[in-house]
PDB file of C-alpha atoms in Angstrom:
ATOM      1  CA  ALA A   1    -109.246  51.547  91.580  1.00 78.00           C
ATOM      2  CA  GLN A   2    -107.175  53.826  89.447  1.00 85.00           C
ATOM      3  CA  SER A   3    -103.968  52.867  87.726  1.00 92.00           C
ATOM      4  CA  VAL A   4    -101.444  54.457  85.401  1.00 96.00           C
ATOM      5  CA  THR A   5     -99.292  52.706  82.843  1.00 96.00           C
ATOM      6  CA  GLN A   6     -96.274  54.309  81.273  1.00 97.00           C
ATOM      7  CA  LEU A   7     -95.473  52.102  78.351  1.00 91.00           C
ATOM      8  CA  ASP A   8     -91.797  52.977  78.002  1.00 94.00           C
ATOM      9  CA  SER A   9     -89.377  52.675  80.890  1.00 95.00           C
ATOM     10  CA  GLN A  10     -86.554  54.311  78.933  1.00 96.00           C
ATOM     11  CA  VAL A  11     -86.606  56.623  75.933  1.00 97.00           C
ATOM     12  CA  PRO A  12     -83.266  57.575  74.374  1.00 97.00           C
ATOM     13  CA  VAL A  13     -83.397  60.419  71.884  1.00 97.00           C
ATOM     14  CA  PHE A  14     -80.992  62.761  70.165  1.00 97.00           C
ATOM     15  CA  GLU A  15     -80.912  66.450  70.924  1.00 97.00           C
ATOM     16  CA  GLU A  16     -83.364  68.554  68.892  1.00 97.00           C
ATOM     17  CA  ALA A  17     -85.420  65.485  67.969  1.00 97.00           C
ATOM     18  CA  PRO A  18     -89.110  65.255  68.885  1.00 97.00           C
ATOM     19  CA  VAL A  19     -90.199  62.987  71.693  1.00 98.00           C
ATOM     20  CA  GLU A  20     -93.411  61.394  72.935  1.00 97.00           C
ATOM     21  CA  LEU A  21     -93.741  59.756  76.335  1.00 98.00           C
ATOM     22  CA  ARG A  22     -96.772  57.557  76.548  1.00 97.00           C
ATOM     23  CA  CYS A  23     -99.235  57.322  79.419  1.00 97.00           C
ATOM     24  CA  ASN A  24    -102.456  55.360  79.732  1.00 97.00           C
ATOM     25  CA  TYR A  25    -104.737  55.314  82.722  1.00 95.00           C
ATOM     26  CA  SER A  26    -107.720  53.403  83.980  1.00 92.00           C
ATOM     27  CA  SER A  27    -110.433  54.792  86.206  1.00 86.00           C
ATOM     28  CA  SER A  28    -114.130  54.343  86.791  1.00 81.00           C
ATOM     29  CA  VAL A  29    -114.609  58.008  87.667  1.00 83.00           C
ATOM     30  CA  SER A  30    -113.699  61.342  86.184  1.00 87.00           C
ATOM     31  CA  VAL A  31    -110.040  62.144  86.584  1.00 89.00           C
ATOM     32  CA  TYR A  32    -107.451  64.860  86.582  1.00 91.00           C
ATOM     33  CA  LEU A  33    -104.171  64.071  84.872  1.00 94.00           C
ATOM     34  CA  PHE A  34    -100.663  65.317  85.543  1.00 95.00           C
ATOM     35  CA  TRP A  35     -97.121  65.015  84.313  1.00 97.00           C
ATOM     36  CA  TYR A  36     -94.262  65.536  86.763  1.00 95.00           C
ATOM     37  CA  VAL A  37     -90.534  65.693  86.066  1.00 95.00           C
ATOM     38  CA  GLN A  38     -87.838  64.544  88.457  1.00 92.00           C
ATOM     39  CA  TYR A  39     -84.248  65.568  87.861  1.00 91.00           C
ATOM     40  CA  PRO A  40     -81.527  63.446  89.465  1.00 85.00           C
ATOM     41  CA  ASN A  41     -81.564  63.651  93.250  1.00 79.00           C
ATOM     42  CA  GLN A  42     -84.353  66.206  93.241  1.00 83.00           C
ATOM     43  CA  GLY A  43     -88.051  66.357  94.039  1.00 85.00           C
ATOM     44  CA  LEU A  44     -91.056  66.363  91.750  1.00 90.00           C
ATOM     45  CA  GLN A  45     -91.867  69.353  89.600  1.00 91.00           C
ATOM     46  CA  LEU A  46     -95.210  69.769  87.862  1.00 91.00           C
ATOM     47  CA  LEU A  47     -94.881  70.007  84.075  1.00 95.00           C
ATOM     48  CA  LEU A  48     -98.546  70.306  83.189  1.00 94.00           C
ATOM     49  CA  LYS A  49    -102.020  69.224  84.194  1.00 92.00           C
ATOM     50  CA  TYR A  50    -105.386  68.479  82.658  1.00 92.00           C
ATOM     51  CA  LEU A  51    -108.416  69.337  84.746  1.00 88.00           C
ATOM     52  CA  SER A  52    -111.092  70.148  82.182  1.00 85.00           C
ATOM     53  CA  GLY A  53    -111.668  72.070  78.987  1.00 87.00           C
ATOM     54  CA  SER A  54    -109.282  71.926  76.055  1.00 89.00           C
ATOM     55  CA  THR A  55    -107.779  68.481  75.659  1.00 90.00           C
ATOM     56  CA  LEU A  56    -104.442  69.936  74.537  1.00 95.00           C
ATOM     57  CA  VAL A  57    -102.539  71.182  77.529  1.00 95.00           C
ATOM     58  CA  LYS A  58     -99.358  73.219  77.374  1.00 95.00           C
ATOM     59  CA  GLY A  59     -96.852  73.173  80.183  1.00 93.00           C
ATOM     60  CA  ILE A  60     -93.453  74.447  81.130  1.00 93.00           C
ATOM     61  CA  ASN A  61     -90.235  73.914  79.193  1.00 92.00           C
ATOM     62  CA  GLY A  62     -92.061  73.531  75.867  1.00 95.00           C
ATOM     63  CA  PHE A  63     -93.905  70.348  76.799  1.00 97.00           C
ATOM     64  CA  GLU A  64     -97.516  69.632  75.905  1.00 97.00           C
ATOM     65  CA  ALA A  65     -99.901  66.735  76.398  1.00 97.00           C
ATOM     66  CA  GLU A  66    -103.185  65.680  74.904  1.00 96.00           C
ATOM     67  CA  PHE A  67    -106.002  64.105  76.864  1.00 95.00           C
ATOM     68  CA  ASN A  68    -107.799  61.418  74.878  1.00 94.00           C
ATOM     69  CA  LYS A  69    -110.762  60.135  76.832  1.00 91.00           C
ATOM     70  CA  SER A  70    -111.735  57.400  74.374  1.00 92.00           C
ATOM     71  CA  GLN A  71    -108.230  55.944  74.453  1.00 93.00           C
ATOM     72  CA  THR A  72    -107.708  56.803  78.134  1.00 94.00           C
ATOM     73  CA  SER A  73    -104.356  58.317  77.276  1.00 96.00           C
ATOM     74  CA  PHE A  74    -102.408  61.418  78.207  1.00 97.00           C
ATOM     75  CA  HIS A  75     -99.227  61.348  76.144  1.00 97.00           C
ATOM     76  CA  LEU A  76     -96.522  63.937  76.699  1.00 98.00           C
ATOM     77  CA  ARG A  77     -94.770  65.523  73.721  1.00 98.00           C
ATOM     78  CA  LYS A  78     -92.041  67.965  72.942  1.00 98.00           C
ATOM     79  CA  PRO A  79     -91.139  68.946  69.366  1.00 97.00           C
ATOM     80  CA  SER A  80     -87.435  69.469  70.047  1.00 97.00           C
ATOM     81  CA  VAL A  81     -85.648  68.229  73.149  1.00 97.00           C
ATOM     82  CA  HIS A  82     -82.557  69.582  74.859  1.00 97.00           C
ATOM     83  CA  ILE A  83     -79.844  67.890  76.845  1.00 96.00           C
ATOM     84  CA  SER A  84     -81.323  69.540  79.921  1.00 95.00           C
ATOM     85  CA  ASP A  85     -84.568  67.586  79.448  1.00 97.00           C
ATOM     86  CA  THR A  86     -82.779  64.433  80.573  1.00 96.00           C
ATOM     87  CA  ALA A  87     -84.785  63.328  83.608  1.00 96.00           C
ATOM     88  CA  GLU A  88     -87.421  60.908  84.886  1.00 95.00           C
ATOM     89  CA  TYR A  89     -90.987  61.726  83.884  1.00 97.00           C
ATOM     90  CA  PHE A  90     -94.002  60.547  85.828  1.00 96.00           C
ATOM     91  CA  CYS A  91     -97.607  60.516  84.711  1.00 97.00           C
ATOM     92  CA  ALA A  92    -100.176  60.696  87.517  1.00 96.00           C
ATOM     93  CA  VAL A  93    -103.936  60.590  87.936  1.00 94.00           C
ATOM     94  CA  SER A  94    -106.300  61.697  90.670  1.00 90.00           C
ATOM     95  CA  ASP A  95    -110.029  61.695  91.206  1.00 85.00           C
ATOM     96  CA  ALA A  96    -111.673  64.800  89.800  1.00 80.00           C
ATOM     97  CA  ASN A  97    -112.390  66.248  93.230  1.00 75.00           C
ATOM     98  CA  GLN A  98    -110.528  68.356  95.671  1.00 71.00           C
ATOM     99  CA  GLY A  99    -107.730  66.868  97.645  1.00 77.00           C
ATOM    100  CA  GLY A 100    -107.558  63.566  95.780  1.00 83.00           C
ATOM    101  CA  LYS A 101    -104.402  61.487  96.141  1.00 91.00           C
ATOM    102  CA  LEU A 102    -102.127  61.050  93.156  1.00 94.00           C
ATOM    103  CA  ILE A 103    -101.539  57.641  91.618  1.00 94.00           C
ATOM    104  CA  PHE A 104     -98.285  57.571  89.695  1.00 96.00           C
ATOM    105  CA  GLY A 105     -97.041  55.525  86.788  1.00 96.00           C
ATOM    106  CA  GLN A 106     -93.720  53.711  86.860  1.00 95.00           C
ATOM    107  CA  GLY A 107     -91.904  56.573  85.223  1.00 95.00           C
ATOM    108  CA  THR A 108     -90.093  57.035  81.931  1.00 97.00           C
ATOM    109  CA  GLU A 109     -86.418  57.846  81.884  1.00 96.00           C
ATOM    110  CA  LEU A 110     -85.767  60.314  79.076  1.00 97.00           C
ATOM    111  CA  SER A 111     -82.154  60.366  77.995  1.00 97.00           C
ATOM    112  CA  VAL A 112     -81.194  63.084  75.535  1.00 97.00           C
ATOM    113  CA  LYS A 113     -77.934  62.513  73.706  1.00 96.00           C
ATOM    114  CA  PRO A 114     -75.892  65.107  71.809  1.00 94.00           C
TER     115      PRO A 114
ATOM    116  CA  GLU B   1     -93.111  81.711  95.449  1.00 74.00           C
ATOM    117  CA  PRO B   2     -94.485  79.526  98.253  1.00 79.00           C
ATOM    118  CA  GLU B   3     -92.917  76.123  98.673  1.00 88.00           C
ATOM    119  CA  VAL B   4     -93.125  72.956 100.726  1.00 92.00           C
ATOM    120  CA  THR B   5     -90.050  72.347 102.853  1.00 94.00           C
ATOM    121  CA  GLN B   6     -88.831  69.116 104.411  1.00 96.00           C
ATOM    122  CA  THR B   7     -86.269  68.281 107.055  1.00 96.00           C
ATOM    123  CA  PRO B   8     -83.906  66.590 107.249  1.00 96.00           C
ATOM    124  CA  SER B   9     -82.790  66.098 103.674  1.00 95.00           C
ATOM    125  CA  HIS B  10     -81.131  62.813 104.609  1.00 96.00           C
ATOM    126  CA  GLN B  11     -81.748  60.616 107.643  1.00 97.00           C
ATOM    127  CA  VAL B  12     -79.721  57.539 108.494  1.00 97.00           C
ATOM    128  CA  THR B  13     -81.025  55.247 111.215  1.00 97.00           C
ATOM    129  CA  GLN B  14     -80.597  51.790 112.616  1.00 97.00           C
ATOM    130  CA  MET B  15     -83.250  49.139 112.068  1.00 97.00           C
ATOM    131  CA  GLY B  16     -85.805  49.206 114.865  1.00 97.00           C
ATOM    132  CA  GLN B  17     -85.312  52.873 115.664  1.00 97.00           C
ATOM    133  CA  GLU B  18     -88.028  55.491 115.476  1.00 97.00           C
ATOM    134  CA  VAL B  19     -87.752  58.315 112.972  1.00 98.00           C
ATOM    135  CA  ILE B  20     -89.750  61.481 112.494  1.00 97.00           C
ATOM    136  CA  LEU B  21     -89.765  63.199 109.142  1.00 98.00           C
ATOM    137  CA  ARG B  22     -90.837  66.796 109.140  1.00 97.00           C
ATOM    138  CA  CYS B  23     -92.613  68.922 106.588  1.00 97.00           C
ATOM    139  CA  VAL B  24     -93.815  72.492 106.452  1.00 96.00           C
ATOM    140  CA  PRO B  25     -96.646  72.688 103.895  1.00 94.00           C
ATOM    141  CA  ILE B  26     -97.599  75.831 102.063  1.00 89.00           C
ATOM    142  CA  SER B  27     -99.398  78.242 104.315  1.00 85.00           C
ATOM    143  CA  ASN B  28    -103.208  78.143 103.990  1.00 83.00           C
ATOM    144  CA  HIS B  29    -103.172  74.792 102.234  1.00 88.00           C
ATOM    145  CA  LEU B  30    -105.855  72.357 103.362  1.00 86.00           C
ATOM    146  CA  TYR B  31    -104.722  68.856 102.387  1.00 91.00           C
ATOM    147  CA  PHE B  32    -101.420  67.261 103.250  1.00 94.00           C
ATOM    148  CA  TYR B  33     -99.865  64.090 101.924  1.00 96.00           C
ATOM    149  CA  TRP B  34     -96.952  61.757 102.320  1.00 98.00           C
ATOM    150  CA  TYR B  35     -95.600  59.710  99.423  1.00 97.00           C
ATOM    151  CA  ARG B  36     -92.568  57.497  99.208  1.00 97.00           C
ATOM    152  CA  GLN B  37     -90.282  56.417  96.403  1.00 94.00           C
ATOM    153  CA  ILE B  38     -88.088  53.382  96.827  1.00 94.00           C
ATOM    154  CA  LEU B  39     -84.912  53.762  94.789  1.00 90.00           C
ATOM    155  CA  GLY B  40     -85.591  53.156  91.121  1.00 85.00           C
ATOM    156  CA  GLN B  41     -89.321  52.683  91.594  1.00 88.00           C
ATOM    157  CA  LYS B  42     -92.429  54.764  91.212  1.00 89.00           C
ATOM    158  CA  VAL B  43     -93.820  57.249  93.674  1.00 94.00           C
ATOM    159  CA  GLU B  44     -96.370  55.621  95.992  1.00 96.00           C
ATOM    160  CA  PHE B  45     -99.121  57.281  98.010  1.00 96.00           C
ATOM    161  CA  LEU B  46     -98.959  56.708 101.756  1.00 97.00           C
ATOM    162  CA  VAL B  47    -101.512  58.941 103.442  1.00 97.00           C
ATOM    163  CA  SER B  48    -103.580  62.074 103.098  1.00 95.00           C
ATOM    164  CA  PHE B  49    -104.566  64.353 105.959  1.00 94.00           C
ATOM    165  CA  TYR B  50    -107.379  66.891 106.122  1.00 91.00           C
ATOM    166  CA  ASN B  51    -109.078  68.751 108.921  1.00 88.00           C
ATOM    167  CA  ASN B  52    -106.708  67.263 111.492  1.00 90.00           C
ATOM    168  CA  GLU B  53    -107.364  63.664 110.644  1.00 93.00           C
ATOM    169  CA  ILE B  54    -106.360  61.017 108.135  1.00 95.00           C
ATOM    170  CA  SER B  55    -108.662  61.175 105.127  1.00 93.00           C
ATOM    171  CA  GLU B  56    -107.171  58.230 103.262  1.00 93.00           C
ATOM    172  CA  LYS B  57    -104.285  55.798 103.645  1.00 95.00           C
ATOM    173  CA  SER B  58    -102.734  53.087 101.529  1.00 95.00           C
ATOM    174  CA  GLU B  59    -101.924  49.500 102.426  1.00 94.00           C
ATOM    175  CA  ILE B  60     -98.336  50.563 102.974  1.00 94.00           C
ATOM    176  CA  PHE B  61     -99.389  52.850 105.822  1.00 96.00           C
ATOM    177  CA  ASP B  62     -99.630  50.226 108.540  1.00 94.00           C
ATOM    178  CA  ASP B  63     -99.523  50.560 112.324  1.00 94.00           C
ATOM    179  CA  GLN B  64     -95.826  51.424 112.226  1.00 96.00           C
ATOM    180  CA  PHE B  65     -96.673  54.736 110.571  1.00 97.00           C
ATOM    181  CA  SER B  66     -98.404  57.758 112.004  1.00 97.00           C
ATOM    182  CA  VAL B  67     -98.921  61.357 110.990  1.00 97.00           C
ATOM    183  CA  GLU B  68     -99.471  64.438 113.014  1.00 94.00           C
ATOM    184  CA  ARG B  69     -99.962  68.147 112.621  1.00 92.00           C
ATOM    185  CA  PRO B  70     -98.681  69.242 116.003  1.00 85.00           C
ATOM    186  CA  ASP B  71     -99.074  72.957 115.358  1.00 86.00           C
ATOM    187  CA  GLY B  72    -100.301  75.272 112.647  1.00 77.00           C
ATOM    188  CA  SER B  73     -97.315  74.808 110.394  1.00 86.00           C
ATOM    189  CA  ASN B  74     -95.638  71.404 110.714  1.00 93.00           C
ATOM    190  CA  PHE B  75     -96.794  68.055 109.351  1.00 96.00           C
ATOM    191  CA  THR B  76     -94.863  64.995 110.492  1.00 97.00           C
ATOM    192  CA  LEU B  77     -94.531  61.365 109.508  1.00 98.00           C
ATOM    193  CA  LYS B  78     -93.380  58.990 112.222  1.00 97.00           C
ATOM    194  CA  ILE B  79     -92.137  55.481 111.630  1.00 97.00           C
ATOM    195  CA  ARG B  80     -92.179  53.742 114.968  1.00 96.00           C
ATOM    196  CA  SER B  81     -89.774  50.875 114.350  1.00 95.00           C
ATOM    197  CA  THR B  82     -87.945  51.160 111.080  1.00 97.00           C
ATOM    198  CA  LYS B  83     -87.279  48.203 108.802  1.00 96.00           C
ATOM    199  CA  LEU B  84     -84.715  47.853 106.051  1.00 97.00           C
ATOM    200  CA  GLU B  85     -87.502  48.077 103.471  1.00 96.00           C
ATOM    201  CA  ASP B  86     -88.490  51.514 104.772  1.00 97.00           C
ATOM    202  CA  SER B  87     -85.396  52.906 103.066  1.00 97.00           C
ATOM    203  CA  ALA B  88     -86.764  55.310 100.481  1.00 97.00           C
ATOM    204  CA  MET B  89     -87.246  58.934  99.556  1.00 95.00           C
ATOM    205  CA  TYR B  90     -90.224  60.371 101.388  1.00 97.00           C
ATOM    206  CA  PHE B  91     -92.061  63.287  99.824  1.00 96.00           C
ATOM    207  CA  CYS B  92     -94.473  65.596 101.545  1.00 97.00           C
ATOM    208  CA  ALA B  93     -97.057  67.440  99.464  1.00 95.00           C
ATOM    209  CA  SER B  94     -99.801  69.930 100.102  1.00 92.00           C
ATOM    210  CA  TRP B  95    -102.819  71.152  98.190  1.00 88.00           C
ATOM    211  CA  GLY B  96    -104.990  74.152  98.554  1.00 77.00           C
ATOM    212  CA  VAL B  97    -106.601  76.999  96.734  1.00 63.00           C
ATOM    213  CA  ALA B  98    -103.620  79.217  97.414  1.00 53.00           C
ATOM    214  CA  GLY B  99    -101.419  76.856  95.471  1.00 47.00           C
ATOM    215  CA  GLY B 100    -103.690  76.516  92.504  1.00 53.00           C
ATOM    216  CA  LEU B 101    -106.721  74.362  91.968  1.00 59.00           C
ATOM    217  CA  ASN B 102    -105.918  70.648  92.151  1.00 63.00           C
ATOM    218  CA  GLU B 103    -102.195  70.941  92.036  1.00 78.00           C
ATOM    219  CA  GLN B 104    -100.171  69.245  94.698  1.00 87.00           C
ATOM    220  CA  PHE B 105     -96.939  70.972  95.530  1.00 89.00           C
ATOM    221  CA  PHE B 106     -94.164  68.599  96.519  1.00 92.00           C
ATOM    222  CA  GLY B 107     -91.303  69.144  98.897  1.00 93.00           C
ATOM    223  CA  PRO B 108     -87.724  68.215  97.976  1.00 92.00           C
ATOM    224  CA  GLY B 109     -87.941  64.944  99.906  1.00 95.00           C
ATOM    225  CA  THR B 110     -86.157  63.247 102.779  1.00 97.00           C
ATOM    226  CA  ARG B 111     -83.934  60.326 101.913  1.00 96.00           C
ATOM    227  CA  LEU B 112     -84.297  57.728 104.676  1.00 98.00           C
ATOM    228  CA  THR B 113     -81.615  55.072 104.928  1.00 97.00           C
ATOM    229  CA  VAL B 114     -82.219  52.211 107.352  1.00 97.00           C
ATOM    230  CA  LEU B 115     -79.138  50.173 108.229  1.00 96.00           C
TER     231      LEU B 115
END
């Protein structure tokens, strides 16, 4: 069975500082990896995804993530955050096949302070 | 840009009542899903649907739940007799080549409140 662990439930950071949100997964099969963002009282928006190829993936809003197979990690980074990045961030994994369900982590609440 | 839509945005019901949550997936998508998120918790998979039948379901998806694709556009989740613990945000998602390879598009969610 697959599982996702987001090591930090809350990450407070000052505006324009860099941030890293950590995600580790476990799976016995090849996986696809995703980061979603959820703004207050809204749905889930895809930030970025890793399917294959380059392990460094760039997404929307200046976010990027690096797939590390040996460490089974997929950490999300942004070099300089904005107030508007305040949201809940979810890491998710699926089987590397079509139509696979997503297994989500517990989420990390990113709070950007001025 | 194509999107997944869900109705209603908020549903309030009494315990023991039946509710039907509706979703319109992206046209030409092949797989459909329901997830739920209890307030303050993670998003949990409920069920996936492909080729007019359930392809996978979680332990949460017991006999009180059912899904249906009654026509070519709608995808519904029915809870036969709601419990207090069914209160959650329910998200519909769809996947298909038209939406991009292996990317599930999520709807805005339906907030279900069981009193």
